[in-house]
Amino acid sequence: MANAFFSDLLATISERGRTLLRGGDSAGTKRDADGLLELCDALLSGRGEASGIAIAREVLDIYRELDAAGRRAFFDGLVRDFGPDRERLSKAIEKWRAKPSDEDASSLHFASEPRRQELIRRLNRAPGGTGDLVAMRADLIGMSKGHNDFAALDRDVSHLLSSWFNRGFLVLRRIDWSTPANILEKIIRYEAVHEISDWDDLRRRIDPVDRRCYAFFHPAMVDEPLIFVEVALTETIPGAIAPLLAVDRQYLPIEKARTAVFYSISNTQRGLGGISFGSFLIKQVVEELRRETPKLDSFVTLSPVPGFMPWLRQDKDLPLSDEDREVLKRLDDPKWFESPETTAQLRAVIEPLAAHYFLKARTPKGKLIDSVARFHLGNGARLERINWLGDLSPKGLRESAGVMVNYLYRLDDIEKNHEAYANEGEVVASSAVKKLLKSEGRRLLDMRLS
Amino acid sequence: MANAFFSDLLATISERGRTLLRGGDSAGTKRDADGLLELCDALLSGRGEASGIAIAREVLDIYRELDAAGRRAFFDGLVRDFGPDRERLSKAIEKWRAKPSDEDASSLHFASEPRRQELIRRLNRAPGGTGDLVAMRADLIGMSKGHNDFAALDRDVSHLLSSWFNRGFLVLRRIDWSTPANILEKIIRYEAVHEISDWDDLRRRIDPVDRRCYAFFHPAMVDEPLIFVEVALTETIPGAIAPLLAVDRQYLPIEKARTAVFYSISNTQRGLGGISFGSFLIKQVVEELRRETPKLDSFVTLSPVPGFMPWLRQDKDLPLSDEDREVLKRLDDPKWFESPETTAQLRAVIEPLAAHYFLKARTPKGKLIDSVARFHLGNGARLERINWLGDLSPKGLRESAGVMVNYLYRLDDIEKNHEAYANEGEVVASSAVKKLLKSEGRRLLDMRLS
Amino acid sequence: MANAFFSDLLATISERGRTLLRGGDSAGTKRDADGLLELCDALLSGRGEASGIAIAREVLDIYRELDAAGRRAFFDGLVRDFGPDRERLSKAIEKWRAKPSDEDASSLHFASEPRRQELIRRLNRAPGGTGDLVAMRADLIGMSKGHNDFAALDRDVSHLLSSWFNRGFLVLRRIDWSTPANILEKIIRYEAVHEISDWDDLRRRIDPVDRRCYAFFHPAMVDEPLIFVEVALTETIPGAIAPLLAVDRQYLPIEKARTAVFYSISNTQRGLGGISFGSFLIKQVVEELRRETPKLDSFVTLSPVPGFMPWLRQDKDLPLSDEDREVLKRLDDPKWFESPETTAQLRAVIEPLAAHYFLKARTPKGKLIDSVARFHLGNGARLERINWLGDLSPKGLRESAGVMVNYLYRLDDIEKNHEAYANEGEVVASSAVKKLLKSEGRRLLDMRLS
Amino acid sequence: MANAFFSDLLATISERGRTLLRGGDSAGTKRDADGLLELCDALLSGRGEASGIAIAREVLDIYRELDAAGRRAFFDGLVRDFGPDRERLSKAIEKWRAKPSDEDASSLHFASEPRRQELIRRLNRAPGGTGDLVAMRADLIGMSKGHNDFAALDRDVSHLLSSWFNRGFLVLRRIDWSTPANILEKIIRYEAVHEISDWDDLRRRIDPVDRRCYAFFHPAMVDEPLIFVEVALTETIPGAIAPLLAVDRQYLPIEKARTAVFYSISNTQRGLGGISFGSFLIKQVVEELRRETPKLDSFVTLSPVPGFMPWLRQDKDLPLSDEDREVLKRLDDPKWFESPETTAQLRAVIEPLAAHYFLKARTPKGKLIDSVARFHLGNGARLERINWLGDLSPKGLRESAGVMVNYLYRLDDIEKNHEAYANEGEVVASSAVKKLLKSEGRRLLDMRLS
């Protein structure tokens, strides 16, 4: 209520695009990669001191006009010509080697900073610069695939972006039906887990009394949600996604809600790849919901298991009898779930397998196979339930054999769970999940005995 | 108009103080420097991953409770225990020395980063963290005076603050009589050039039609103006400050205004010392005023000359005849300016001296003596006019012998002026100022001839 | 910029729905028309003084639960039992008749005020009351058709709404792609002239650089646009609607725009029927556009002629030769416009007829036939151009024979045009339109001569 | 959170002042009362239809330029020339007298409406019109004193203002230290009960954790608080004002607060005199505080008794013994309260008198003497406590003999209390207050017996 003055600040921010300090004599600048690199040199020089914002804006504008080849040439130039000052670096090294001290290590640190870091900081001064740099990094990531030349450059860019997108600068906003359409449009476009088909579908996810959506924003990119999570408020922990998304479902009166279900979480900015917001988002939304709806006592996800089917298919070290393997073949029938008998047989095989997948199976390097599991367990959640027939969509069948899981976020246990997972690699799971594994043990034993 | 959604973001930001993710078992933490350093270790460890925001908040809270000795002990600990990982650094150095490459220089750069940099980044995640870190640096600067132990620590803190307070993240806001009182109160408190005596005095500077005030804000410290400038709109370039601040002055109808006078610019955050906003502020305010009031065609300062009297008093290499020296002694009379005769005699001596002071006198290292002059000339302004009897306040007499100067900001010349100054040390000045010097030349010549 | 504090006011308004002062012992209230009328009595009594807001809220809630019969019974009760205080009125009349004075006329005015006016004012005190009253009037209008019982009641309601929706309380807002979705949804739903098919169609009308949309809002109904106008910025005055709405059209760079075309204006609130905002909206949007885009020099509509075909079909007093009538029969072919020959023949007949329709034809009471024409000419616009083949949509063909017209708003002439129209019934038209009529004259003459 | 779009509406409102639709040929208008009345005629005529907003703006501008005599002449003209249409009124009366019907009463109502009502409605269309009309009524009230000519005019103006300032259109806003200075300045100026001496004093009333201030605003006058109330949060019901306003008092931690004390309520707009907001304000603030601080269980005023001393001094029908009268004379000593003995004696006389004053004493017309008491008791509060030595300020001594009282607002009893007061004239009081009266009875009895 009291912060209207400040709330106006951002309106101002987003009008900055209009501000154009006149540049120098850049009329003569070649609008190609070479010209661009020259302009970057100017930006780091004295000229940059005097009319830096105009030059920075021009660099970003020219970059935008370049085609893929031009952009690649520009990146090549940044790698080649904007590294550290080697002479200064050598001196710093010698000094440190002569007598190592923290003081000199610090000098060494600053001496080894590539010039492009300062360049990027100066580019950021331009109106709209932050967004342009994020877009530039998206290009860079795209071009980095397959060859390694841009690794150091990317390390510099992502180092700065990571510092600038520090959680302390992010702002949580609820997304609902009174959110501006240009934001909502991006929610539709970026939803990565359960596709949003159109505006009506979107509305069903954000407008009803028992639905919530939250996103993180950055003050310098005010119309770009960086990451968002969709939440359903329910009475009990749900085991399947379809009822949550059903067109004609009944809304739950808010006073009956006891459970908040995070059923979709999506990143939107490729250029911020590797900079993790998800953990912060989930925890803050938990806080927010507890404040708003104190009766909520259970915070869970309803998550896919995208690595499950690939793991099944590669078929190494699966704890399966031959009979089980026969049963599993029925998954090849795209309509297997329509037969109750098949379904029952598959369940008996797959549930224990899924428990094994989470609790026992690991990559050669000893990591959990499933990226979604790594994310939530790394955040301190526990594996609460394995849901048979949780997602019968084509994607759900293809990737997860229809299985979904719930990860449970209990704030009091987050730290303990996280440490068990981080230090011991232990997956904290409910007894129900563990029991599935035990029964698997029994089944295998039975098998051998018979 | 279209940005109301975004403008609400910041209101949200400033409510974040309420959010408190529960911390771990920090109930047992000792609330002294040692306990604090342990908590910092935890923040950098796995525990920090899971409940980092709560721990960060706690670190900042405990810090705030410490007395000066405790804070110093904390800084000592940061210097001692949170430097770079020396082993990793040694390896990186060896690798680079074996065969220097940009790739390895980059590794070296990241290997030499002190752990406290990451610590500071994590502290910033706490609600209100940015402001607390700025306050912490103010302490650090206070304690750095006289001894050098904290230099490397300060370099790390200021490096990060400088990156976070990048001009691209700052927001310009007009300050006027409809600005919230808690902001205005800070304007009163922080005004450093011409003291604001009370709310009525403040109102006279921001409310009339021919007065403007602008400040930069940062989205993470929304109720703290970082730097602000006070502007008077006038018909012609003024030569004295008193008429601008007079209680009973006549307001200028805005359609008659042709000149914008920047008569005061003040930094507010000691903790952001050394991170320069002033140049950006002036240039953006020029843009803003041109847009708002297109008839303005002249943008000048009305500035003190705080180094002038000290320079006069140390009396080295002054181009003065004995007669001049006699005249100068009259400055010792605090009411000298009340006598027209004395005033006339002094003027004849001081104006050429002032021109000399700007155009010729330099520090032993060849720099301009006056900090205000260095700032504006470094920004690309030119020295436009020397104003005799510009400031007859006690401070103005004591520091500047009553002299004030105008620096002129002409956007088209900024770059050129800046380069002349930066590269050649040349002070770009109007012919009027240069003529003062020439007449000085003549006077000296006359002197010798006579 | 300075008004952030005030801008927060409305956010507060729309949260008022949460406020519920506890009502009295209304637990026993019958939730039907009779109970409702009793509650209305209570609201006008002492109880209403003490807990008026709660009772008002309850009245509106119960009303909302009633079915059509219940609502009609409620209106009947308002007509029957909430008229003026007859005794007081009689006394006031006698006093006035004894010796007419303005003083007594005033007493008479207040004495003759039906009690329901005060009732409606008290209902309006409830949170959300204004919107509920507008909805209630929509019901009332629906039920008024065909019988006259509710005329006095409607006069009272509309008298108050008209006072409350005084133009001084309305706020103009631009509607664009960053407008909240719940507002945009209403734009889609309420567009009455050229239907908006979906969100993509909407976006084409409000998002491009050469499109504008503005609406009036009332502070007490903040998420309801009351009336909105869609505007296209073009180089010249357009003669057809299809190119303006084309999916794949080229956007006009804003610096080339010289003409603002009001091609659709829609009221949204049936309950505000008869309270005219359109004239104010158009004039304020003209002001707004002139300020934003000073190069605009021409403000026109592109309007349908909905009364033209009905007028043609009733075929009375049409200045037509038999030959013309033959030609007109071709309009029966729904694809007539696909034949260049037919089209040419029809044009020769219809253009003069259209000019006649506007300039000469009148209703039996001497009024212009076309409601759209009455609106714009009454606002002081002039009839600028008749556009053959302006709208080939089924509706355009059916109602207007494909003809569209431009009304021109020239601020300097508005008053003069309005007076000519209001006082003399004169339609101010361009010479081009008048020439069509003259040529008609010639044609008719030719006809007779031949 | 979701209403940012709407919150911007009001920012727009307050910028409307800039909008100026060009007027007609008003260049020739005489800028005196006669010219003004002519312009008013034009505004009601056809010209007003076409360019009404510009004319309305001009009327208000010219009015503002007039001196007192001019304004009086203008009001005279409104009384004389802008009454009802007598001919139309006569017809309506005849129709009604022939056969009274509600329909015809309604016609009569509209026929008897003075033309100035429509005039005022049209004036309100101008940007800023509402505020100007409120200011105009302040003039009118000032000129009405002593003679009655403007009564009918004032009735028309206040009728419309009352309708427009309907509680449904008012917005409650908290006033605190982050409120814009231009609003706060008005709080300082308008505080009517316990004067605010300067900005520091203001800050002590709105900034501490245990202080609140709320005001009603109207969307069309966004920078004018209409009425505001100052609230102290305390542990128990306070009996004296000085400790609440003490410069060096200790703040109460909010979790200890159980009582909200309304210690000052001030109207700000003379032009809205007679239009009551106070009752609504208090009740809504009670709601607001209960929501914000659920532990509050007691809502009381700390009020002066401004009619007490005048009533004592007129000395009619006071239930006083001669001895009592002697004691009362000590009040003439301005420092009486410094003597414990005098104080004790006075208390024994004055407390019962005060109880009598509230519970028994009445005006000749049977009304409560005290306007403050009438206000709170009429709102449904009960008289809770009489506080001896509650206000020792000169004003408190002069008006109230230092007595203050608490009125208690208990939402559940408001309606009952109001009805008892409104219907029976009964003052609902606590037993403690009644006991004072009883003891008075006893004392009187004792007196007679002795």
XYZ file of N, CA and C in Angstrom, chain D residues 50-113:
192
model
N -21.795 20.594 -28.020
C -20.677 20.334 -28.934
C -19.331 20.513 -28.260
N -19.180 21.595 -27.512
C -17.859 21.796 -26.929
C -17.988 22.086 -25.448
N -18.782 21.228 -24.809
C -19.156 21.469 -23.429
C -17.976 21.483 -22.471
N -17.021 20.600 -22.675
C -15.950 20.494 -21.688
C -15.121 21.769 -21.674
N -14.879 22.310 -22.839
C -14.083 23.538 -22.897
C -14.827 24.698 -22.241
N -16.116 24.796 -22.527
C -16.879 25.884 -21.912
C -16.925 25.711 -20.396
N -17.154 24.485 -19.964
C -17.209 24.235 -18.520
C -15.896 24.659 -17.870
N -14.801 24.281 -18.499
C -13.495 24.645 -17.955
C -13.370 26.163 -17.864
N -13.875 26.836 -18.893
C -13.749 28.285 -18.898
C -14.608 28.937 -17.819
N -15.804 28.421 -17.630
C -16.646 28.951 -16.560
C -15.902 28.875 -15.234
N -15.321 27.702 -14.978
C -14.651 27.512 -13.691
C -13.423 28.407 -13.583
N -12.726 28.609 -14.696
C -11.550 29.489 -14.671
C -11.945 30.934 -14.392
N -12.967 31.390 -15.086
C -13.390 32.779 -14.862
C -13.873 32.950 -13.428
N -14.642 31.970 -12.954
C -15.112 32.057 -11.566
C -13.940 32.276 -10.621
N -12.897 31.534 -10.853
C -11.745 31.600 -9.958
C -11.104 32.984 -9.941
N -11.204 33.664 -11.079
C -10.603 34.997 -11.154
C -11.438 36.070 -10.457
N -12.712 35.771 -10.224
C -13.594 36.793 -9.654
C -13.235 37.090 -8.205
N -13.497 38.307 -7.783
C -13.356 38.629 -6.369
C -14.655 38.278 -5.651
N -14.693 38.541 -4.349
C -15.850 38.123 -3.556
C -17.143 38.718 -4.101
N -17.086 40.001 -4.476
C -18.299 40.647 -4.976
C -18.758 39.974 -6.267
N -17.803 39.684 -7.117
C -18.126 39.022 -8.377
C -18.750 37.654 -8.148
N -18.187 36.938 -7.213
C -18.723 35.611 -6.939
C -20.141 35.711 -6.380
N -20.339 36.678 -5.501
C -21.681 36.854 -4.957
C -22.670 37.199 -6.070
N -22.244 38.051 -6.980
C -23.116 38.413 -8.107
C -23.420 37.185 -8.965
N -22.420 36.352 -9.113
C -22.631 35.121 -9.880
C -23.664 34.236 -9.191
N -23.509 34.064 -7.874
C -24.477 33.250 -7.144
C -25.875 33.868 -7.240
N -25.937 35.182 -7.116
C -27.232 35.841 -7.270
C -27.860 35.472 -8.606
N -27.057 35.511 -9.634
C -27.553 35.159 -10.967
C -28.052 33.727 -11.024
N -27.336 32.829 -10.379
C -27.763 31.426 -10.389
C -29.099 31.263 -9.678
N -29.252 32.015 -8.585
C -30.508 31.944 -7.859
C -31.641 32.499 -8.723
N -31.342 33.621 -9.370
C -32.381 34.368 -10.091
C -32.763 33.696 -11.409
N -31.753 33.310 -12.163
C -32.012 32.926 -13.560
C -31.941 31.433 -13.844
N -31.517 30.638 -12.902
C -31.340 29.221 -13.207
C -32.227 28.335 -12.337
N -33.407 28.852 -11.995
C -34.375 28.046 -11.275
C -35.080 27.080 -12.218
N -36.190 26.524 -11.786
C -36.911 25.579 -12.633
C -37.647 26.298 -13.749
N -38.052 25.552 -14.720
C -38.866 26.043 -15.825
C -40.307 26.115 -15.313
N -40.742 27.345 -14.972
C -42.022 27.452 -14.263
C -43.214 26.970 -15.086
N -43.144 27.224 -16.356
C -44.272 26.817 -17.202
C -44.422 25.294 -17.200
N -43.294 24.655 -17.410
C -43.307 23.196 -17.414
C -43.759 22.681 -16.059
N -43.304 23.359 -15.013
C -43.671 22.934 -13.667
C -45.188 23.083 -13.442
N -45.722 24.211 -13.867
C -47.164 24.421 -13.679
C -47.969 23.331 -14.360
N -47.575 23.015 -15.581
C -48.292 21.951 -16.300
C -48.226 20.643 -15.544
N -47.034 20.357 -15.022
C -46.872 19.087 -14.311
C -47.735 19.062 -13.069
N -47.825 20.215 -12.401
C -48.660 20.274 -11.197
C -50.119 20.060 -11.552
N -50.531 20.702 -12.606
C -51.943 20.554 -12.979
C -52.266 19.108 -13.305
N -51.343 18.492 -14.004
C -51.569 17.105 -14.384
C -51.692 16.232 -13.142
N -50.828 16.490 -12.207
C -50.833 15.672 -11.005
C -52.084 15.925 -10.162
N -52.470 17.168 -10.098
C -53.637 17.485 -9.281
C -54.907 16.905 -9.876
N -54.929 16.856 -11.202
C -56.095 16.278 -11.862
C -56.276 14.831 -11.419
N -55.205 14.123 -11.378
C -55.291 12.711 -10.968
C -53.905 12.266 -10.503
N -53.682 12.349 -9.201
C -52.354 12.050 -8.676
C -51.927 10.630 -9.025
N -50.767 10.514 -9.596
C -50.201 9.188 -9.858
C -48.700 9.284 -9.634
N -48.112 8.146 -9.360
C -46.659 8.159 -9.160
C -45.956 8.616 -10.432
N -46.471 8.159 -11.536
C -45.925 8.556 -12.827
C -45.850 10.088 -12.921
N -46.953 10.735 -12.559
C -46.982 12.189 -12.696
C -46.166 12.876 -11.604
N -46.139 12.248 -10.417
C -45.268 12.797 -9.377
C -43.833 12.808 -9.880
N -43.491 11.778 -10.582
C -42.141 11.685 -11.136
C -41.914 12.813 -12.147
N -42.888 13.008 -13.023
C -42.744 14.109 -13.984
C -42.591 15.432 -13.253
N -43.375 15.553 -12.213
C -43.325 16.774 -11.425
C -41.932 16.959 -10.824
N -41.397 15.858 -10.360
C -40.057 15.911 -9.779
C -39.046 16.418 -10.795
N -39.095 15.862 -11.967
C -38.105 16.277 -12.953
C -38.400 17.684 -13.483
N -39.699 18.014 -13.541
C -40.051 19.357 -14.018
C -39.637 20.434 -13.027
N -39.597 20.087 -11.760
C -39.270 21.102 -10.751
C -37.764 21.218 -10.515
N -37.000 20.431 -11.238
C -35.555 20.520 -11.043
C -35.040 21.850 -11.568
